[in-house]
């Protein structure tokens, strides 16, 4: 399951540098997470780093992007071996 940033985002830029998969970028209105790159931090950390640092708790799991832990690990392996998202 990739994560989703909701409209409470204050564009503080704290989360983006913490993402090990470079999945977070500034969008037109608020920051956005690319679901092709978000592994929920599986493979890198025990907890999603963006959720840990976000001061307004606006990062949630995306119910429209459900993935198993195995799928997230496969995504992690693809990204860390230089593959395309
Ligand atoms: Fe990046 Fe991890 Fe947040 Fe996904 S959960 S956007 S991989 S920091
Ligand atoms: Fe938005 Fe939270 Fe990221 Fe700040 S840390 S840019 S409030 S999602």
PDB file of C-alpha atoms and ligand atoms in Angstrom:
ATOM      1  CA  UNK A   1       0.000   0.000   0.000  1.00  0.00           C
ATOM      2  CA  UNK A   2       1.517   3.312  -1.011  1.00  0.00           C
ATOM      3  CA  UNK A   3       0.876   6.318   1.164  1.00  0.00           C
ATOM      4  CA  UNK A   4      -1.110   9.411   0.339  1.00  0.00           C
ATOM      5  CA  UNK A   5      -0.681  13.062   1.378  1.00  0.00           C
ATOM      6  CA  UNK A   6      -3.963  14.842   2.044  1.00  0.00           C
ATOM      7  CA  UNK A   7      -5.004  18.489   1.807  1.00  0.00           C
ATOM      8  CA  UNK A   8      -3.818  19.310   5.328  1.00  0.00           C
ATOM      9  CA  UNK A   9      -0.241  19.379   3.995  1.00  0.00           C
ATOM     10  CA  UNK A  10       1.451  22.718   4.781  1.00  0.00           C
ATOM     11  CA  UNK A  11       4.222  22.303   2.166  1.00  0.00           C
ATOM     12  CA  UNK A  12       6.942  22.317   4.801  1.00  0.00           C
ATOM     13  CA  UNK A  13       9.318  20.047   2.794  1.00  0.00           C
ATOM     14  CA  UNK A  14      10.289  18.024   5.867  1.00  0.00           C
ATOM     15  CA  UNK A  15       9.215  14.680   4.417  1.00  0.00           C
ATOM     16  CA  UNK A  16      10.789  14.700   0.951  1.00  0.00           C
ATOM     17  CA  UNK A  17      14.458  14.497   2.035  1.00  0.00           C
ATOM     18  CA  UNK A  18      13.604  11.636   4.413  1.00  0.00           C
ATOM     19  CA  UNK A  19      12.168   9.365   1.716  1.00  0.00           C
ATOM     20  CA  UNK A  20      14.688   6.661   0.793  1.00  0.00           C
ATOM     21  CA  UNK A  21      12.918   6.041  -2.518  1.00  0.00           C
ATOM     22  CA  UNK A  22      12.644   9.659  -3.710  1.00  0.00           C
ATOM     23  CA  UNK A  23       8.899   9.114  -3.900  1.00  0.00           C
ATOM     24  CA  UNK A  24       7.876  12.528  -2.536  1.00  0.00           C
ATOM     25  CA  UNK A  25       7.810  15.684  -4.634  1.00  0.00           C
ATOM     26  CA  UNK A  26       6.166  19.067  -4.496  1.00  0.00           C
ATOM     27  CA  UNK A  27       2.975  19.011  -6.540  1.00  0.00           C
ATOM     28  CA  UNK A  28       0.878  21.862  -7.884  1.00  0.00           C
ATOM     29  CA  UNK A  29      -0.884  22.433  -4.563  1.00  0.00           C
ATOM     30  CA  UNK A  30       0.679  20.149  -1.973  1.00  0.00           C
ATOM     31  CA  UNK A  31       3.362  17.514  -1.738  1.00  0.00           C
ATOM     32  CA  UNK A  32       2.667  14.242  -3.507  1.00  0.00           C
ATOM     33  CA  UNK A  33       3.772  10.614  -3.192  1.00  0.00           C
ATOM     34  CA  UNK A  34       4.457   8.595  -6.335  1.00  0.00           C
ATOM     35  CA  UNK A  35       2.834   5.208  -5.619  1.00  0.00           C
ATOM     36  CA  UNK A  36       5.260   3.574  -8.074  1.00  0.00           C
ATOM     37  CA  UNK A  37       8.152   4.534  -5.804  1.00  0.00           C
ATOM     38  CA  UNK A  38       6.613   4.293  -2.297  1.00  0.00           C
ATOM     39  CA  UNK A  39       7.349   0.991  -0.553  1.00  0.00           C
ATOM     40  CA  UNK A  40       5.974   2.200   2.802  1.00  0.00           C
ATOM     41  CA  UNK A  41       9.714   2.218   3.574  1.00  0.00           C
ATOM     42  CA  UNK A  42       9.753  -1.601   3.416  1.00  0.00           C
ATOM     43  CA  UNK A  43      13.350  -2.676   2.794  1.00  0.00           C
ATOM     44  CA  UNK A  44      14.791   0.515   4.303  1.00  0.00           C
ATOM     45  CA  UNK A  45      13.140   1.208   7.658  1.00  0.00           C
ATOM     46  CA  UNK A  46      10.732  -0.393  10.105  1.00  0.00           C
ATOM     47  CA  UNK A  47       8.345   2.561   9.917  1.00  0.00           C
ATOM     48  CA  UNK A  48       7.361   4.963   7.141  1.00  0.00           C
ATOM     49  CA  UNK A  49       9.801   7.840   7.580  1.00  0.00           C
ATOM     50  CA  UNK A  50       7.504  10.471   6.105  1.00  0.00           C
ATOM     51  CA  UNK A  51       4.807   9.718   8.666  1.00  0.00           C
ATOM     52  CA  UNK A  52       7.401   9.897  11.441  1.00  0.00           C
ATOM     53  CA  UNK A  53       8.478  13.424  10.528  1.00  0.00           C
ATOM     54  CA  UNK A  54       5.300  15.076   9.231  1.00  0.00           C
ATOM     55  CA  UNK A  55       4.299  17.768  11.751  1.00  0.00           C
ATOM     56  CA  UNK A  56       0.620  17.837  10.801  1.00  0.00           C
ATOM     57  CA  UNK A  57      -0.069  14.106  10.377  1.00  0.00           C
ATOM     58  CA  UNK A  58      -1.427  14.472   6.862  1.00  0.00           C
ATOM     59  CA  UNK A  59       0.124  11.289   5.422  1.00  0.00           C
ATOM     60  CA  UNK A  60      -2.181   8.288   5.378  1.00  0.00           C
ATOM     61  CA  UNK A  61      -2.294   4.853   3.824  1.00  0.00           C
ATOM     62  CA  UNK A  62      -3.955   4.956   0.420  1.00  0.00           C
ATOM     63  CA  UNK A  63      -6.870   2.499   0.379  1.00  0.00           C
ATOM     64  CA  UNK A  64      -6.830   2.709  -3.416  1.00  0.00           C
ATOM     65  CA  UNK A  65      -3.277   1.398  -3.605  1.00  0.00           C
ATOM     66  CA  UNK A  66      -3.172  -1.785  -1.549  1.00  0.00           C
ATOM     67  CA  UNK A  67      -0.039  -3.948  -1.891  1.00  0.00           C
ATOM     68  CA  UNK A  68       1.231  -6.957   0.025  1.00  0.00           C
ATOM     69  CA  UNK A  69       4.523  -6.836   1.912  1.00  0.00           C
ATOM     70  CA  UNK A  70       5.957  -9.152  -0.750  1.00  0.00           C
ATOM     71  CA  UNK A  71       4.912  -6.732  -3.491  1.00  0.00           C
ATOM     72  CA  UNK A  72       6.479  -3.837  -1.581  1.00  0.00           C
ATOM     73  CA  UNK A  73       9.712  -5.810  -1.193  1.00  0.00           C
ATOM     74  CA  UNK A  74       9.735  -6.586  -4.916  1.00  0.00           C
ATOM     75  CA  UNK A  75       9.278  -2.858  -5.617  1.00  0.00           C
ATOM     76  CA  UNK A  76      12.119  -2.066  -3.213  1.00  0.00           C
ATOM     77  CA  UNK A  77      14.416  -4.559  -4.957  1.00  0.00           C
ATOM     78  CA  UNK A  78      13.542  -3.153  -8.371  1.00  0.00           C
ATOM     79  CA  UNK A  79      14.193   0.433  -7.262  1.00  0.00           C
ATOM     80  CA  UNK A  80      17.457  -0.317  -5.468  1.00  0.00           C
ATOM     81  CA  UNK A  81      18.812  -2.283  -8.413  1.00  0.00           C
ATOM     82  CA  UNK A  82      18.375   0.736 -10.658  1.00  0.00           C
ATOM     83  CA  UNK A  83      15.168  -0.383 -12.322  1.00  0.00           C
ATOM     84  CA  UNK A  84      12.378   1.891 -13.391  1.00  0.00           C
ATOM     85  CA  UNK A  85       9.459   2.367 -10.997  1.00  0.00           C
TER      86      UNK A  85
HETATM   87 FE1  LIG B   1       8.878   7.464   0.993  1.00  0.00          FE
HETATM   88 FE2  LIG B   1       8.725   5.686   2.938  1.00  0.00          FE
HETATM   89 FE3  LIG B   1       7.024   7.738   2.872  1.00  0.00          FE
HETATM   90 FE4  LIG B   1       6.788   5.823   1.056  1.00  0.00          FE
HETATM   91  S1  LIG B   1       6.514   5.591   3.273  1.00  0.00           S
HETATM   92  S2  LIG B   1       6.749   8.009   0.654  1.00  0.00           S
HETATM   93  S3  LIG B   1       8.925   5.207   0.753  1.00  0.00           S
HETATM   94  S4  LIG B   1       9.227   7.867   3.176  1.00  0.00           S
HETATM   95 FE1  LIG B   2       3.337  18.156   3.733  1.00  0.00          FE
HETATM   96 FE2  LIG B   2       3.743  16.702   5.938  1.00  0.00          FE
HETATM   97 FE3  LIG B   2       5.472  16.587   3.904  1.00  0.00          FE
HETATM   98 FE4  LIG B   2       5.323  18.794   5.381  1.00  0.00          FE
HETATM   99  S1  LIG B   2       5.988  16.750   6.080  1.00  0.00           S
HETATM  100  S2  LIG B   2       5.431  18.685   3.130  1.00  0.00           S
HETATM  101  S3  LIG B   2       3.142  18.855   5.843  1.00  0.00           S
HETATM  102  S4  LIG B   2       3.327  15.918   3.872  1.00  0.00           S
END
